[in-house]
Amino acid sequence: MILEQLAGNLFQGVVLGTVYGMATMGLSLIFGVLKVVNVGHGAFIMVGAFTSFAVFEYLGLSPVFAIPVAFGIGMVLGMIFYYSSIRRLLKGPELASLLATFSFGVILEEGIKFLFTSDFRGFNWDLGKIDMGFTVLPYAKMAACLGSVAIAVLLYLWFNKTRAGMAMRSVVEDGVGARVCGVNVDWIYALSFSLGIGLTVASGVLLTMFVSVGIQPYMGGEYTLKAFVIAVLGGLSSPYGAFFGGIVFGLLENGSYTLFARIPGLEPFAMTRFFSFLILLLILLLRPTGLLKAK
Amino acid sequence: MKGASRYLPAIPVLLAYAALFGFGLLHPEKWQLVAQLAFYCALGQAFNLFMGMTGYVDFGYVAFLGIGTYGMAISISGLADKGLGLGVIGIGLILSVVFAVLLSLAVGAVALRLRGAYFAIATIGVNEGFRYLIEGARIWNGSEGIIFSSHLRELVGREAAMSLSTFWADVMVFGVAVIATVLTIVYMRGKIGYALAALRMDEDAAKVMGINVTRFKIIAFITSAALAGLLGATAWAVKLTYVYPADVFGIHYTVEAIIIVLLGGAGTLLGPIVGGLIYGVSKYYLAVYLPGFQLLVFAPVIVAVIVLFPEGTAGMVKRKLLGTALEKYIL
């Protein structure tokens, strides 16, 4: 019984974890290229969730259409934030870019609250569900999982087959060298920043498949913390590391939930969140380079 | 700088607090605003003591205020029937500092080993993580929190409990502000201030010069946390007489602390007071015209401050007064 429950939860963990992984790739991409930590990460996910909600509720379209819309919104937001401030802060102390991205998050949260109020919203994209014996998985979640894999593959192709993608990798490896070889580093920074934000906002659409009534302006904080745990698991500067970190995190989260739920006197939901914070501290302390890379 | 003259910059700060306090006494109808302003100034000073002096951003700072609030709440609710009278408030203050220091040691043990961005990442979950520990393991009543207004009445009587919450709690906040001022100037004018200034400029170079940067970072971190604990115990616990984990670990207090310090000027003595007054007064009036959306106004302001004048108001004033007779009063 417990094993079946655990297996079911772990399977759900992989499905959710894949989406978590995709939701963290943007954070790692931005850190990898610009060495800027997007502390407002969760707020961008929230914007994606609201995009998904608006496309579904107001336009009556499938959330699939919300993905390109969200990606576009993210790209535009990324460009605006990059050229208005991030660009001028790259040479300054780390504190400046940290506080700036943090403020972007607050701007988005308060802006969305202004437009949509702080009520909880949600929608249900009902495609039916599949009974796998040990667990039941709605097709919508399955679609989100497959969508995440598809986006990760697209990003891989982008990095390996396009000029801009390869230029980004060259900047990560050696910024000065890339500049010498004629790479427009400033433009690569702008592109990476907005690509990262675009991916993050798009991931918000996919995540709405997992939160049926949790769409709210302040929903992002939780994802900021999770994304940091995942990014650190994956080594912080590698989008693929983040993708696998997401799957590991999904497993850890659901596995620990099953465990905490069996200990009397504990609130499993809150304990799981505390647990993820503990993982973050432990990894930062023991393996700051991530799980995959050797020290 | 030798002798007592190096402590002169404390004068304008203490005068500002005295003026604010006097204004509050003369205009009782504005006392709430005055108390709020004192809280913001003190919060800014406490936060500045670490962030401003080291250049490290602690996004989980509010956790120290939260745990301080619990320190006072536990004292009052647990010792109300022991016949200790006002001594319980004193025990609560001590407990809140002890709690805040313990938490800062636990957080610092991990986070202070890390630099810059990694430090920020380690601290961003501290407040939420701690809140979920309290709720998840049902510590101190879990998510139901502690309501101790009846205990406070039992302790000192109805009248005294009333005046404690509406007046003396705020006076204690002024007290915390004065302590923060004194500590800040002693630190800034002492060895630790110079060490941290070196660290802020170039941590590696500071290390190579033989400065024990870790030690000074820890001292600043603990001091800043202890002041936060006192603020939680006074401005939140004694004033509100209840504590809910969802309230006292809310990240927007960290946001406010960041705004205040940046508006005023990070790493200066006068900055957090200037920032606290600007923020407090504008928030007060924005609450009238744009209720609930003060942060929508302040967040873009912060980006603008970071990009356009990162030294803040006090930093600009300091630069303007360089070479004049007033120079030695500004820090």
XYZ file of N, CA, C and O in Angstrom, chain A residues 31 35 37 39 84-86 88-89 94-100 102-104 106-107 110-111 113-115 218 221-222 224-225 228-229 232 235-237 264-271 273-274 277 280-282 284-285 288, chain B residues 51 55-57 59 106-107 109-111 113-118 120-133 135-138 143 251 254-255 258 262 266 290 292-296 299-300 302-303 306-308:
432
model
N 21.892 33.410 -15.425
C 23.065 33.422 -14.553
C 24.308 32.978 -15.317
O 25.380 33.549 -15.153
N 25.821 36.333 -15.406
C 26.193 36.285 -13.984
C 25.278 37.172 -13.139
O 25.692 37.781 -12.162
N 21.756 37.092 -10.956
C 20.751 36.220 -10.355
C 19.404 36.911 -10.446
O 19.237 38.016 -9.931
N 16.404 37.446 -9.015
C 15.735 37.191 -7.744
C 14.214 37.314 -7.898
O 13.460 36.837 -7.067
N 16.696 49.014 -19.906
C 16.440 50.110 -18.964
C 17.409 50.075 -17.795
O 17.782 51.114 -17.274
N 17.813 48.894 -17.353
C 18.656 48.912 -16.156
C 19.751 47.854 -16.113
O 20.892 48.188 -15.805
N 19.439 46.603 -16.365
C 20.437 45.539 -16.166
C 21.749 45.873 -16.876
O 22.837 45.710 -16.320
N 23.164 48.626 -17.470
C 24.010 49.606 -16.771
C 24.567 49.059 -15.468
O 25.432 49.677 -14.856
N 24.013 47.945 -14.996
C 24.411 47.451 -13.680
C 25.417 46.317 -13.758
O 25.944 45.887 -12.742
N 27.498 43.466 -7.233
C 26.469 42.444 -7.370
C 25.155 42.883 -6.748
O 24.064 42.606 -7.255
N 25.300 43.586 -5.620
C 24.140 44.096 -4.904
C 23.161 44.823 -5.817
O 21.941 44.646 -5.723
N 23.683 45.591 -6.770
C 22.824 46.408 -7.620
C 21.915 45.549 -8.490
O 20.702 45.772 -8.543
N 22.492 44.526 -9.155
C 21.643 43.720 -10.033
C 20.692 42.848 -9.230
O 19.568 42.591 -9.648
N 21.135 42.407 -8.055
C 20.244 41.617 -7.194
C 19.017 42.435 -6.824
O 17.874 41.975 -6.920
N 19.267 43.665 -6.396
C 18.155 44.503 -5.961
C 17.286 44.904 -7.139
O 16.069 45.037 -7.008
N 17.899 45.074 -8.319
C 17.115 45.462 -9.488
C 16.170 44.343 -9.904
O 14.976 44.559 -10.097
N 15.113 41.960 -8.110
C 14.138 41.822 -7.036
C 13.007 42.843 -7.225
O 11.826 42.523 -7.104
N 13.400 44.074 -7.585
C 12.396 45.124 -7.796
C 11.529 44.818 -9.015
O 10.335 45.131 -9.013
N 12.115 44.214 -10.077
C 11.294 43.831 -11.232
C 10.176 42.916 -10.765
O 9.017 43.059 -11.184
N 8.805 42.735 -7.850
C 7.790 43.493 -7.114
C 6.920 44.293 -8.086
O 5.694 44.345 -7.953
N 7.555 44.896 -9.109
C 6.795 45.673 -10.093
C 5.749 44.777 -10.767
O 4.576 45.153 -10.899
N 2.936 43.752 -8.260
C 2.006 44.846 -7.949
C 1.235 45.253 -9.199
O 0.055 45.614 -9.121
N 1.884 45.191 -10.367
C 1.208 45.528 -11.619
C 0.066 44.561 -11.905
O -1.042 44.974 -12.249
N -1.423 42.705 -9.720
C -2.441 42.894 -8.679
C -3.332 44.067 -9.051
O -4.550 44.021 -8.861
N -2.726 45.101 -9.620
C -3.481 46.286 -10.042
C -4.485 45.915 -11.134
O -5.625 46.370 -11.134
N -4.056 45.060 -12.074
C -4.912 44.696 -13.204
C -5.948 43.630 -12.839
O -7.096 43.692 -13.282
N 0.866 36.848 -5.930
C 2.015 36.536 -5.084
C 2.386 35.055 -5.118
O 3.126 34.588 -4.260
N 6.551 33.645 -5.259
C 7.570 33.514 -4.221
C 7.984 32.069 -3.988
O 9.172 31.740 -3.898
N 6.974 31.217 -3.937
C 7.204 29.790 -3.745
C 8.093 29.229 -4.865
O 8.994 28.435 -4.625
N 10.161 30.953 -6.780
C 11.511 31.508 -6.706
C 12.379 30.601 -5.853
O 13.477 30.209 -6.246
N 11.856 30.242 -4.683
C 12.627 29.389 -3.777
C 12.904 28.038 -4.421
O 14.033 27.554 -4.441
N 15.501 28.211 -7.109
C 16.870 28.315 -6.612
C 17.387 26.964 -6.162
O 18.536 26.619 -6.425
N 16.529 26.199 -5.484
C 16.957 24.858 -5.069
C 17.352 24.059 -6.304
O 18.406 23.425 -6.354
N 20.512 25.342 -8.096
C 21.714 24.999 -7.345
C 22.004 23.501 -7.457
O 23.156 23.087 -7.570
N 23.793 23.092 -10.595
C 25.049 23.803 -10.780
C 24.893 25.269 -11.136
O 25.854 25.916 -11.510
N 23.709 25.806 -11.060
C 23.358 27.218 -11.192
C 23.546 27.824 -12.578
O 22.731 28.592 -13.027
N 24.606 27.452 -13.311
C 24.806 28.180 -14.565
C 24.510 27.347 -15.810
O 24.738 27.803 -16.913
N 2.851 11.368 12.430
C 1.754 12.091 13.084
C 2.248 13.406 13.684
O 3.394 13.515 14.113
N 1.380 14.407 13.697
C 1.717 15.690 14.312
C 2.401 16.643 13.366
O 2.676 17.782 13.716
N 2.711 16.215 12.151
C 3.355 17.106 11.199
C 2.352 17.574 10.154
O 1.407 16.863 9.823
N 2.617 18.744 9.642
C 1.821 19.301 8.550
C 2.610 19.013 7.275
O 3.567 19.719 6.987
N 2.277 17.947 6.528
C 3.180 17.505 5.455
C 3.458 18.571 4.401
O 4.577 18.687 3.919
N 2.430 19.364 4.067
C 2.587 20.366 3.021
C 3.662 21.389 3.402
O 4.603 21.655 2.643
N 3.553 21.925 4.632
C 4.512 22.928 5.084
C 5.887 22.294 5.289
O 6.913 22.904 4.975
N 5.924 21.052 5.808
C 7.205 20.399 6.065
C 7.973 20.167 4.763
O 9.189 20.286 4.715
N 7.928 22.030 2.177
C 8.550 23.285 1.776
C 9.768 23.599 2.620
O 10.768 24.095 2.129
N 9.677 23.294 3.907
C 10.831 23.493 4.776
C 11.974 22.596 4.319
O 13.131 23.010 4.258
N 13.918 23.920 1.460
C 14.844 24.962 1.912
C 16.101 24.336 2.515
O 17.226 24.801 2.272
N 18.424 23.182 -0.155
C 19.154 24.325 -0.712
C 20.400 24.620 0.119
O 21.511 24.735 -0.400
N 20.204 24.743 1.439
C 21.332 25.077 2.312
C 22.398 23.985 2.260
O 23.590 24.263 2.182
N 21.946 22.726 2.299
C 22.908 21.621 2.311
C 23.744 21.618 1.043
O 24.960 21.444 1.092
N 24.314 24.119 -1.058
C 25.203 25.276 -1.110
C 26.430 25.029 -0.237
O 27.535 25.459 -0.547
N 26.199 24.336 0.870
C 27.277 24.112 1.815
C 28.226 23.015 1.332
O 29.448 23.139 1.423
N 28.543 23.249 -3.854
C 28.046 24.460 -4.526
C 28.154 24.392 -6.041
O 27.563 25.198 -6.741
N 23.587 45.041 5.637
C 23.602 45.196 4.187
C 24.454 46.379 3.749
O 25.262 46.270 2.838
N 27.610 45.125 1.980
C 27.250 44.989 0.571
C 26.609 43.646 0.248
O 26.392 43.311 -0.898
N 26.295 42.863 1.274
C 25.598 41.596 1.090
C 24.100 41.837 1.308
O 23.725 42.502 2.267
N 23.255 41.282 0.432
C 21.816 41.447 0.629
C 21.232 40.203 1.289
O 21.342 39.109 0.757
N 17.982 38.582 1.866
C 16.576 38.653 1.480
C 15.658 38.008 2.526
O 14.453 38.166 2.456
N 22.703 30.221 13.080
C 22.385 29.080 12.229
C 22.436 29.478 10.754
O 23.047 28.779 9.936
N 21.812 30.605 10.428
C 21.805 31.052 9.033
C 23.218 31.448 8.614
O 23.703 31.064 7.551
N 26.060 30.481 9.730
C 26.996 29.364 9.604
C 27.032 28.843 8.176
O 28.074 28.429 7.687
N 25.867 28.882 7.519
C 25.836 28.432 6.127
C 26.089 29.605 5.174
O 27.015 29.595 4.373
N 25.262 30.645 5.323
C 25.233 31.696 4.308
C 26.515 32.518 4.274
O 26.973 32.913 3.205
N 29.451 31.682 4.636
C 30.549 31.042 3.919
C 30.478 31.360 2.440
O 31.406 31.082 1.695
N 29.330 31.873 2.008
C 29.092 32.081 0.583
C 29.246 33.553 0.245
O 29.080 34.417 1.091
N 29.520 33.804 -1.031
C 29.726 35.178 -1.463
C 28.602 35.661 -2.334
O 27.971 34.878 -3.041
N 28.429 36.966 -2.358
C 27.562 37.656 -3.308
C 26.273 36.947 -3.633
O 25.407 36.767 -2.786
N 26.151 36.529 -4.887
C 24.907 35.943 -5.375
C 24.530 34.695 -4.582
O 23.360 34.486 -4.259
N 25.527 33.872 -4.244
C 25.231 32.644 -3.521
C 24.697 32.952 -2.124
O 23.828 32.266 -1.613
N 22.921 35.594 -1.366
C 21.541 36.032 -1.560
C 20.621 34.828 -1.761
O 19.526 34.766 -1.196
N 21.079 33.854 -2.544
C 20.257 32.670 -2.798
C 20.027 31.894 -1.500
O 18.927 31.416 -1.236
N 21.074 31.791 -0.680
C 20.928 31.033 0.561
C 19.949 31.706 1.509
O 19.251 31.039 2.267
N 19.901 33.040 1.492
C 19.049 33.726 2.467
C 17.623 33.934 1.977
O 16.735 34.185 2.777
N 17.397 33.818 0.664
C 16.082 34.207 0.163
C 14.975 33.306 0.710
O 13.822 33.716 0.805
N 15.350 32.090 1.106
C 14.303 31.203 1.612
C 14.218 31.138 3.120
O 13.380 30.424 3.659
N 15.074 31.906 3.833
C 15.145 31.747 5.284
C 13.799 32.049 5.941
O 13.307 31.278 6.766
N 13.191 33.162 5.548
C 11.925 33.518 6.196
C 10.830 32.506 5.892
O 10.132 32.038 6.780
N 10.715 32.110 4.609
C 9.694 31.131 4.239
C 10.014 29.772 4.867
O 9.134 29.109 5.408
N 11.282 29.384 4.794
C 11.680 28.096 5.353
C 11.336 28.017 6.824
O 10.766 27.036 7.294
N 11.640 29.089 7.553
C 11.378 29.091 8.984
C 9.886 29.095 9.276
O 9.411 28.429 10.180
N 9.155 29.864 8.472
C 7.705 29.895 8.638
C 7.110 28.493 8.444
O 6.271 28.041 9.215
N 7.604 27.780 7.411
C 7.056 26.453 7.159
C 7.490 25.456 8.221
O 6.761 24.507 8.501
N 8.658 25.681 8.830
C 9.053 24.804 9.934
C 8.080 24.987 11.101
O 7.609 24.016 11.696
N 4.991 26.117 10.968
C 3.675 25.607 10.607
C 3.681 24.090 10.472
O 2.771 23.404 10.920
N 4.745 23.575 9.849
C 4.804 22.153 9.533
C 4.968 21.288 10.762
O 4.287 20.278 10.914
N 5.873 21.676 11.663
C 6.116 20.871 12.850
C 5.220 21.323 14.008
O 5.381 20.837 15.127
N 4.299 22.242 13.740
C 3.374 22.795 14.747
C 4.120 23.295 15.986
O 3.740 23.017 17.116
N 0.351 27.151 12.625
C -0.193 28.242 11.823
C -1.252 29.056 12.568
O -1.634 30.133 12.115
N 7.667 38.538 3.246
C 8.873 39.085 2.609
C 8.759 40.593 2.374
O 9.750 41.284 2.223
N 11.061 42.793 4.284
C 12.426 42.859 3.755
C 12.470 43.861 2.607
O 13.412 44.650 2.493
N 11.424 43.837 1.764
C 11.355 44.786 0.646
C 11.396 46.207 1.188
O 12.145 47.057 0.688
N 14.833 47.191 2.321
C 15.719 47.469 1.183
C 15.431 48.857 0.616
O 16.341 49.651 0.370
N 18.113 51.945 0.537
C 18.584 52.454 -0.748
C 18.185 53.911 -0.971
O 18.975 54.701 -1.499
N 22.943 53.444 1.226
C 23.464 52.280 1.934
C 24.837 52.578 2.508
O 25.631 53.279 1.898
N -3.646 55.908 -3.267
C -3.513 54.638 -3.996
C -3.502 53.480 -2.995
O -2.518 52.773 -2.877
N -3.169 50.319 -1.041
C -2.774 48.956 -1.394
C -1.747 48.863 -2.505
O -1.294 47.779 -2.828
N -1.404 49.990 -3.121
C -0.483 49.899 -4.255
C 0.773 50.742 -4.072
O 1.377 51.178 -5.037
N 1.170 50.936 -2.800
C 2.359 51.734 -2.539
C 3.587 51.134 -3.206
O 4.425 51.841 -3.748
N 3.659 49.779 -3.170
C 4.852 49.139 -3.714
C 4.935 49.292 -5.223
O 6.015 49.278 -5.796
N 3.778 49.436 -5.872
C 3.776 49.645 -7.324
C 4.501 50.946 -7.658
O 5.103 51.084 -8.717
N 8.636 50.295 -6.198
C 9.546 49.365 -6.877
C 10.249 50.026 -8.071
O 11.476 49.939 -8.186
N 9.521 50.741 -8.956
C 10.236 51.441 -10.036
C 11.175 52.521 -9.498
O 12.259 52.736 -10.063
N 12.907 52.352 -6.839
C 14.130 51.675 -6.412
C 15.037 51.370 -7.595
O 16.243 51.604 -7.546
N 14.418 50.872 -8.691
C 15.233 50.598 -9.884
C 15.905 51.892 -10.331
O 17.108 51.918 -10.637
N 18.795 52.767 -8.031
C 19.967 51.901 -8.247
C 20.716 52.332 -9.505
O 21.941 52.392 -9.530
N 19.949 52.654 -10.563
C 20.586 52.969 -11.836
C 21.149 54.388 -11.837
O 22.277 54.614 -12.267
N 20.364 55.349 -11.325
C 20.739 56.751 -11.505
C 21.567 57.332 -10.364
O 22.535 58.021 -10.611
